[in-house]
mmCIF file of C-alpha atoms in Angstrom:
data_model
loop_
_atom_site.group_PDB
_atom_site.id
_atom_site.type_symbol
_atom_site.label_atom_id
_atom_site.label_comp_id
_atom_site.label_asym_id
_atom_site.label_seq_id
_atom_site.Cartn_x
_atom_site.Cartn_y
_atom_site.Cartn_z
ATOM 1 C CA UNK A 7 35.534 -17.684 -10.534
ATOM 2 C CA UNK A 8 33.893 -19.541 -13.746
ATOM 3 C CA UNK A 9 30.747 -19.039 -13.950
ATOM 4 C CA UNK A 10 28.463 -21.870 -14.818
ATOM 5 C CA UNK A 11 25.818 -21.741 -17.174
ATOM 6 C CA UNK A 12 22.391 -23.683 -17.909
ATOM 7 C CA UNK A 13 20.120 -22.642 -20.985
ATOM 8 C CA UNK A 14 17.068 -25.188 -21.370
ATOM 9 C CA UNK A 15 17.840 -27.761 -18.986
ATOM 10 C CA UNK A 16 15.569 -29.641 -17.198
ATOM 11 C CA UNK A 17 16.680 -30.774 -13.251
ATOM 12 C CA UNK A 18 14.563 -33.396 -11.560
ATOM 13 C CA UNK A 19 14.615 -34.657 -8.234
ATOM 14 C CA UNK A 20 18.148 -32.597 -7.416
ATOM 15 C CA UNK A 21 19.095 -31.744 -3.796
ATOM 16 C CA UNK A 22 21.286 -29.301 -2.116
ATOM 17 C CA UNK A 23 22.540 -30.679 1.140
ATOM 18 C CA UNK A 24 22.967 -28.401 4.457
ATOM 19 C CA UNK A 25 26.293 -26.986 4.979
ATOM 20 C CA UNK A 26 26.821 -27.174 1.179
ATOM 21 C CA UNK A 27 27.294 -23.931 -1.138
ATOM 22 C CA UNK A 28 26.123 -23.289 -4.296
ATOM 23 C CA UNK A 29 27.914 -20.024 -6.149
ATOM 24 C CA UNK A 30 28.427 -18.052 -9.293
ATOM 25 C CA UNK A 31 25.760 -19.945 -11.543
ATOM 26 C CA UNK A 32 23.610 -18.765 -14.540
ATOM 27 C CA UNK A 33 20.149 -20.217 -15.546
ATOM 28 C CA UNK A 34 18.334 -19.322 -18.652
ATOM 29 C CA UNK A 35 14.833 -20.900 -18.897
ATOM 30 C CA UNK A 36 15.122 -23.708 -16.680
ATOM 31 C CA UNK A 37 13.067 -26.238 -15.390
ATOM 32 C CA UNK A 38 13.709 -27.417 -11.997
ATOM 33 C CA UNK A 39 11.233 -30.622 -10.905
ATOM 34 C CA UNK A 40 10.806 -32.216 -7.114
ATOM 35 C CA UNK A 41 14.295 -30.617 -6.549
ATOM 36 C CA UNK A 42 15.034 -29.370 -2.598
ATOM 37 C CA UNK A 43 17.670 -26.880 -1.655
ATOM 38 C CA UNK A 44 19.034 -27.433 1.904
ATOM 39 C CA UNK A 45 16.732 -29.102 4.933
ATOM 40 C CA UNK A 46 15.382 -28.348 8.481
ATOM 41 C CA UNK A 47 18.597 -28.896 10.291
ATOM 42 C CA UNK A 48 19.377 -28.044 13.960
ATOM 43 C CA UNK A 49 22.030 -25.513 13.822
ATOM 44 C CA UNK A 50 22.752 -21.978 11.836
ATOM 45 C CA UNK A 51 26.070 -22.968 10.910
ATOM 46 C CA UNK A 52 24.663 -25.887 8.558
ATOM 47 C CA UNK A 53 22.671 -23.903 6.749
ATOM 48 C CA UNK A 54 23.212 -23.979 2.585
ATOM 49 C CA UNK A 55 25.120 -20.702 0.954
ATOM 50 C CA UNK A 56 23.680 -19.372 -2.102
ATOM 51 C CA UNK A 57 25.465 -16.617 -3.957
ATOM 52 C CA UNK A 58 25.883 -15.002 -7.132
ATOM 53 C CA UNK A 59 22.863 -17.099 -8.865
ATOM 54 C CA UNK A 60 21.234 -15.607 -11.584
ATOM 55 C CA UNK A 61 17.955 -17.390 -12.952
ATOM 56 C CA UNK A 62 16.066 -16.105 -15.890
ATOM 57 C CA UNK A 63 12.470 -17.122 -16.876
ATOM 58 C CA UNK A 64 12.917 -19.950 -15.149
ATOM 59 C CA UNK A 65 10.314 -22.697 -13.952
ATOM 60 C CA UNK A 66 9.902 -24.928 -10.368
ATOM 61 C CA UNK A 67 7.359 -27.571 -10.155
ATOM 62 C CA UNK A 68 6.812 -29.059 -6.670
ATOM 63 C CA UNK A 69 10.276 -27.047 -5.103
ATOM 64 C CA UNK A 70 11.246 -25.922 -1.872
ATOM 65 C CA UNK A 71 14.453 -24.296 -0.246
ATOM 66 C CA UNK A 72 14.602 -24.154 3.835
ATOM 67 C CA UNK A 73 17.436 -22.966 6.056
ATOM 68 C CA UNK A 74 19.542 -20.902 3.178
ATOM 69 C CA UNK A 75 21.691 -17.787 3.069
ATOM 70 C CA UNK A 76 21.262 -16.607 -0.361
ATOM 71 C CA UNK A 77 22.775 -13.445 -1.398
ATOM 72 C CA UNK A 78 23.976 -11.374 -4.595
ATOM 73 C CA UNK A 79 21.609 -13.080 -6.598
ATOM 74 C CA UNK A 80 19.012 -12.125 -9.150
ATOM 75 C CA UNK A 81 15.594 -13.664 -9.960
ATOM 76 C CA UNK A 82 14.492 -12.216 -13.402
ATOM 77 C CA UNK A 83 10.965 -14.019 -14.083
ATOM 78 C CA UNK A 84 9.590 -17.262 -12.155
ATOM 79 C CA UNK A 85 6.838 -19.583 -12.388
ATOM 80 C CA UNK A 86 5.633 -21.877 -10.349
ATOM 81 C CA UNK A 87 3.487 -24.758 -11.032
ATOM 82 C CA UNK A 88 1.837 -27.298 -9.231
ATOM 83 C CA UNK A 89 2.395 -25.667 -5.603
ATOM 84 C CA UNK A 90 4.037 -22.759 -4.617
ATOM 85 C CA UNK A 91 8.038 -22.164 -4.366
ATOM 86 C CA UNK A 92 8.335 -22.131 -0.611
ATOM 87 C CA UNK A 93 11.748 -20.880 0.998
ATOM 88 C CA UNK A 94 11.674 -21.614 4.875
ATOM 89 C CA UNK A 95 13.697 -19.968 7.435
ATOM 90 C CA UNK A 96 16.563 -18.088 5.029
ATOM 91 C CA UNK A 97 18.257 -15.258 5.228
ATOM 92 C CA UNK A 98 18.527 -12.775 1.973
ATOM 93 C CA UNK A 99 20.888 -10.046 1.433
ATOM 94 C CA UNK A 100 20.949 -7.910 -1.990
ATOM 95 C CA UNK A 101 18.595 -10.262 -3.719
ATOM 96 C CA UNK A 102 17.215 -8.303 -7.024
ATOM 97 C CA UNK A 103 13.831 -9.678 -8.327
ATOM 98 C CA UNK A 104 12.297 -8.603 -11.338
ATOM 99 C CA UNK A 105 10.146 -9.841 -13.910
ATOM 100 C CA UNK A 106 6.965 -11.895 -13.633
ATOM 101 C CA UNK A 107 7.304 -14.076 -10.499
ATOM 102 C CA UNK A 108 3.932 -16.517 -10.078
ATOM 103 C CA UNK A 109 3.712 -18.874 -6.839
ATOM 104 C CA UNK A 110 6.203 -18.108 -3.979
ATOM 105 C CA UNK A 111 6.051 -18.318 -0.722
ATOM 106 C CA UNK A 112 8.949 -16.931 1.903
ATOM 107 C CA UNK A 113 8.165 -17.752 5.264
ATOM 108 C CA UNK A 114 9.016 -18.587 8.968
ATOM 109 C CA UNK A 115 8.264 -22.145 9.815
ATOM 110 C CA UNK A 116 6.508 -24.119 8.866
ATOM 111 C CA UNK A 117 6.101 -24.124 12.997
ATOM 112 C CA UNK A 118 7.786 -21.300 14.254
ATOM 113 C CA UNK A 119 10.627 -22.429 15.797
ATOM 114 C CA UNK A 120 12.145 -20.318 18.969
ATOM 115 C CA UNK A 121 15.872 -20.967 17.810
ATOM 116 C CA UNK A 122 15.377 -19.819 14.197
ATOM 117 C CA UNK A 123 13.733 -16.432 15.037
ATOM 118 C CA UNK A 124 16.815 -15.930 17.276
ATOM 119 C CA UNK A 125 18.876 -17.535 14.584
ATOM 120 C CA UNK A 126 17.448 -15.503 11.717
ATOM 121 C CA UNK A 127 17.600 -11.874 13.759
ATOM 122 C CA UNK A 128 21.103 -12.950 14.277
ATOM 123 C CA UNK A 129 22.195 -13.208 10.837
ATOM 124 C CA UNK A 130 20.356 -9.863 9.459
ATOM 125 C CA UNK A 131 22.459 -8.280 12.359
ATOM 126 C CA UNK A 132 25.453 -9.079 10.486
ATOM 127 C CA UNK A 133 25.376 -6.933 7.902
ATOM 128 C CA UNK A 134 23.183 -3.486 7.281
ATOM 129 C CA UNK A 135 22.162 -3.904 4.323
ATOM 130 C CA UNK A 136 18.636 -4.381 2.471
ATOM 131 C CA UNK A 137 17.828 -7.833 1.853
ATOM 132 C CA UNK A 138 15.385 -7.631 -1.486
ATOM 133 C CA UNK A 139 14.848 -5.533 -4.129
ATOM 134 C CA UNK A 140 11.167 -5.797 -4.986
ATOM 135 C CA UNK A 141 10.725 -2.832 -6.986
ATOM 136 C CA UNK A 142 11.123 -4.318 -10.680
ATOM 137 C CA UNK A 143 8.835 -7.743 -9.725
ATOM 138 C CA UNK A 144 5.639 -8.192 -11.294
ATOM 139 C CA UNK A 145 3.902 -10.122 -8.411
ATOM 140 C CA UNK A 146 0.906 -13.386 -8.802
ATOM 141 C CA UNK A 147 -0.257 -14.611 -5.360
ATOM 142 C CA UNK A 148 3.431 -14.046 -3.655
ATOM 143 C CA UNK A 149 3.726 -14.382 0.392
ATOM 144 C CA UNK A 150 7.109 -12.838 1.552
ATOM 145 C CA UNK A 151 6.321 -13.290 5.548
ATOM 146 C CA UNK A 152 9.806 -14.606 5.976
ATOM 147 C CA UNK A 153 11.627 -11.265 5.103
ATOM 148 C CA UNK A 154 11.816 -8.596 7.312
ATOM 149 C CA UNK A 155 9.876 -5.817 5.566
ATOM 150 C CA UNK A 156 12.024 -3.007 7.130
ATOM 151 C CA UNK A 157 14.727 -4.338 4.626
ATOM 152 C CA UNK A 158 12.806 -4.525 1.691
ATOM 153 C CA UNK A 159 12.937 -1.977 -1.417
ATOM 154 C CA UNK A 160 9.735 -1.733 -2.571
ATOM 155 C CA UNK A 161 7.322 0.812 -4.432
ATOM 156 C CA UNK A 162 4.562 3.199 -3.685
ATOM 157 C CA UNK A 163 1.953 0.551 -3.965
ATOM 158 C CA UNK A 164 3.384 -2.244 -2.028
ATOM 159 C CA UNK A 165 2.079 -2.108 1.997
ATOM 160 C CA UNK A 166 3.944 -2.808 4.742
ATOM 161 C CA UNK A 167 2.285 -4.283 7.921
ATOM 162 C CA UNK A 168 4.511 -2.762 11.151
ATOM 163 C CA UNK A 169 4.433 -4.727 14.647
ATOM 164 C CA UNK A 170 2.683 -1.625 16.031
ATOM 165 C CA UNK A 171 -0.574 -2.291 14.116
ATOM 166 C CA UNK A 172 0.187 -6.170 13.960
ATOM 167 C CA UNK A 173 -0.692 -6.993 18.118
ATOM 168 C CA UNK A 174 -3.842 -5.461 17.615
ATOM 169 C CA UNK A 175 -4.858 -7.220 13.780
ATOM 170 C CA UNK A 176 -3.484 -10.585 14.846
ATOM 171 C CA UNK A 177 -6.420 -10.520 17.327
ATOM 172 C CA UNK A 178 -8.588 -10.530 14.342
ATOM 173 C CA UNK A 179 -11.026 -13.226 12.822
ATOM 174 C CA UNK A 180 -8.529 -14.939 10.291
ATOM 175 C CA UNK A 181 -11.132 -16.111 7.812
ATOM 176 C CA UNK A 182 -12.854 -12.794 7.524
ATOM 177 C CA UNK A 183 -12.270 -12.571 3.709
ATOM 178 C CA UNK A 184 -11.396 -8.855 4.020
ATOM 179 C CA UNK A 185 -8.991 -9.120 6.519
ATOM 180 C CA UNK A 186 -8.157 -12.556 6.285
ATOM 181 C CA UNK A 187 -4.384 -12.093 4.514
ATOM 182 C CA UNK A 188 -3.448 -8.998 6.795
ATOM 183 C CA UNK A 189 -4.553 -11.072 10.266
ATOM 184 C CA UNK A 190 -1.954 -14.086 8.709
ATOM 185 C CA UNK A 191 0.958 -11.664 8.296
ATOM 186 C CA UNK A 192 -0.019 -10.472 11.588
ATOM 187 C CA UNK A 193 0.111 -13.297 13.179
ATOM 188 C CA UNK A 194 3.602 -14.592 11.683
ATOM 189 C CA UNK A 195 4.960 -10.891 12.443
ATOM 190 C CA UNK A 196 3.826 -11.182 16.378
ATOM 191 C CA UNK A 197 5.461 -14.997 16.022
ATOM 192 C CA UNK A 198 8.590 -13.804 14.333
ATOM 193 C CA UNK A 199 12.056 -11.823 14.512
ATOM 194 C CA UNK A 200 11.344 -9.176 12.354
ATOM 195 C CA UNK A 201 9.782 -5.009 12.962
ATOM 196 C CA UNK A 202 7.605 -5.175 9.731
ATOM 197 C CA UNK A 203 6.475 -7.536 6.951
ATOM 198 C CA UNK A 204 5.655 -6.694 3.278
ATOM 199 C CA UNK A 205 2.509 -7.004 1.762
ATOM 200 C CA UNK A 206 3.211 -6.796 -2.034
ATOM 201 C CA UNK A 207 1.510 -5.419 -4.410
ATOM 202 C CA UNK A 208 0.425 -8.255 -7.303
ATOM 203 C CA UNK A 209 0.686 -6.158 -10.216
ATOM 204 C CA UNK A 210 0.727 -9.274 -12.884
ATOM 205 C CA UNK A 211 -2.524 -10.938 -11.565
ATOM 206 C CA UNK A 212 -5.471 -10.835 -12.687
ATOM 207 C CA UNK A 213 -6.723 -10.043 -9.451
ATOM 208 C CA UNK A 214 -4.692 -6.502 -8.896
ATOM 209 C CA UNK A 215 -7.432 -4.254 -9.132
ATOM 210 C CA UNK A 216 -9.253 -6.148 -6.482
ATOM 211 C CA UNK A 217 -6.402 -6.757 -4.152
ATOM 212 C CA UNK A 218 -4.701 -3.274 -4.319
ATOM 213 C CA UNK A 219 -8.094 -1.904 -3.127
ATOM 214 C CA UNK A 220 -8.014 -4.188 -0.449
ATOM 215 C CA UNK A 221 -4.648 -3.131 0.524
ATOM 216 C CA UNK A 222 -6.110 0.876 0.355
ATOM 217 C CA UNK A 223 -9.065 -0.257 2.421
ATOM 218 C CA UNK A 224 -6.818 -1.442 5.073
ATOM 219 C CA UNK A 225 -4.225 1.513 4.565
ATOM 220 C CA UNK A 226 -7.412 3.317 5.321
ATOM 221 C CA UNK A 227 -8.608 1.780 8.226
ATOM 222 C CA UNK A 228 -4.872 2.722 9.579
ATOM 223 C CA UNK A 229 -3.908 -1.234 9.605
ATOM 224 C CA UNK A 230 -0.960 -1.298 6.337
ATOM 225 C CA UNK A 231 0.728 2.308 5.549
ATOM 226 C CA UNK A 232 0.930 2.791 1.933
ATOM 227 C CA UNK A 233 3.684 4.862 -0.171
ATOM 228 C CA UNK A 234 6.383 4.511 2.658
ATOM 229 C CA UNK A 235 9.328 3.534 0.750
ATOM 230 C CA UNK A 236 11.809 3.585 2.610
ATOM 231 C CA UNK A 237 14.824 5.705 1.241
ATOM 232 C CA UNK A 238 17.474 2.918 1.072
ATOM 233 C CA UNK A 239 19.722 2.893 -2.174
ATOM 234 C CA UNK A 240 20.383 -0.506 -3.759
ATOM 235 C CA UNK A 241 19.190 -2.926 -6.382
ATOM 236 C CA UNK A 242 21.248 -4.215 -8.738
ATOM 237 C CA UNK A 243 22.450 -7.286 -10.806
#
């Protein structure tokens, strides 16, 4: 198939409609403004196919993506601006990120609905196979709540919150500013489909010193295990 490619362009106010598919499409350095990818719809089968994307230093101002499959597709530097890039309720399978990436936010939600977690665990159980490739991104303030950690490749310094220590955090005070990020994940991991939840590592913000010593203080206290990659082979793009 063609691929289609975008260098510079600018999108505003585009949307990808549920049960739509968007496939084998290049984008170097662009901006994407107020544009939407898929919806909350009712049903699994209506949910948008994304595949064989490829975005490069690319920018999203005020974008969000909910109920998606995306898969074979490569982020290689992202910035948000404005508000954070979320991605509700989507399933990912051999998604490479490198680069930079500034402002995203994969999650469950934003209410955690009973049909999606079943909906969700059903579509991982599809296919064995990791889901994102973490271990080339340069993280600034990224949540990825909404992957399940156990099919994550990641490096020595990302944690990974298990639901064996999550029961017992999720009981926590939430705005404790220690433990205030690890009770959150908790919480969605008790709420959700998944075994385990990344906690990554933000290696391009300014705040990595203070954060990665957060994350040791709670690989400490026995809450996140540290340096537990976990042997899968992939990555790619």
């Amino acid at each position: 198939m063609t691929e289609k490619r975008y260098q510079g362009h600018r999108f505003e106010h585009e949307r990808v409609l549920p049960s739509t598919s968007v496939t084998h499409v290049r984008c170097d350095r662009v901006e994407f403004r107020n544009c939407n990818v898929g919806g909350f719809v009712k049903r699994a089968e209506e949910m948008v196919r994304i595949s064989h994307v490829r975005g490069t230093a690319c920018r999203a101002r005020r974008c969000a993506a909910a109920q998606s499959i995306i898969e074979d597709c490569v982020v290689d530097g992202l910035r948000a601006e404005g508000a954070p890039l979320f991605i509700w309720n989507s399933v990912f399978r051999r998604v490479s990120v490198r680069g930079r990436v500034t402002g995203l936010a994969v999650r469950l939600g934003p209410k955690v609905d009973p049909y999606w977690v079943d909906a969700l665990r059903d579509e991982y159980a599809k296919a064995d196979d990791w889901a994102v490739d973490i271990r080339g991104a340069e993280f600034d303030d990224v949540s990825l709540e909404g992957v399940p950690g156990e099919r994550i490749l990641r490096g020595p310094d990302d944690a990974i919150l298990e639901r064996a220590q999550a029961a017992k955090l999720a009981r926590k005070d939430s705005m404790d500013p220690e433990l205030g990020e690890a009770v959150a994940a908790a919480r969605a991991l008790v709420a959700g489909p998944f075994d385990a939840i990344v906690l990554p590592a933000w290696r391009a913000s300014k705040r990595a010193a203070e954060r990665q010593g957060r994350l040791s203080r709670w690989a400490d206290a026995g809450w996140v295990p540290l340096d537990v990659s976990d042997g899968r082979e992939g990555g790619g793009g």
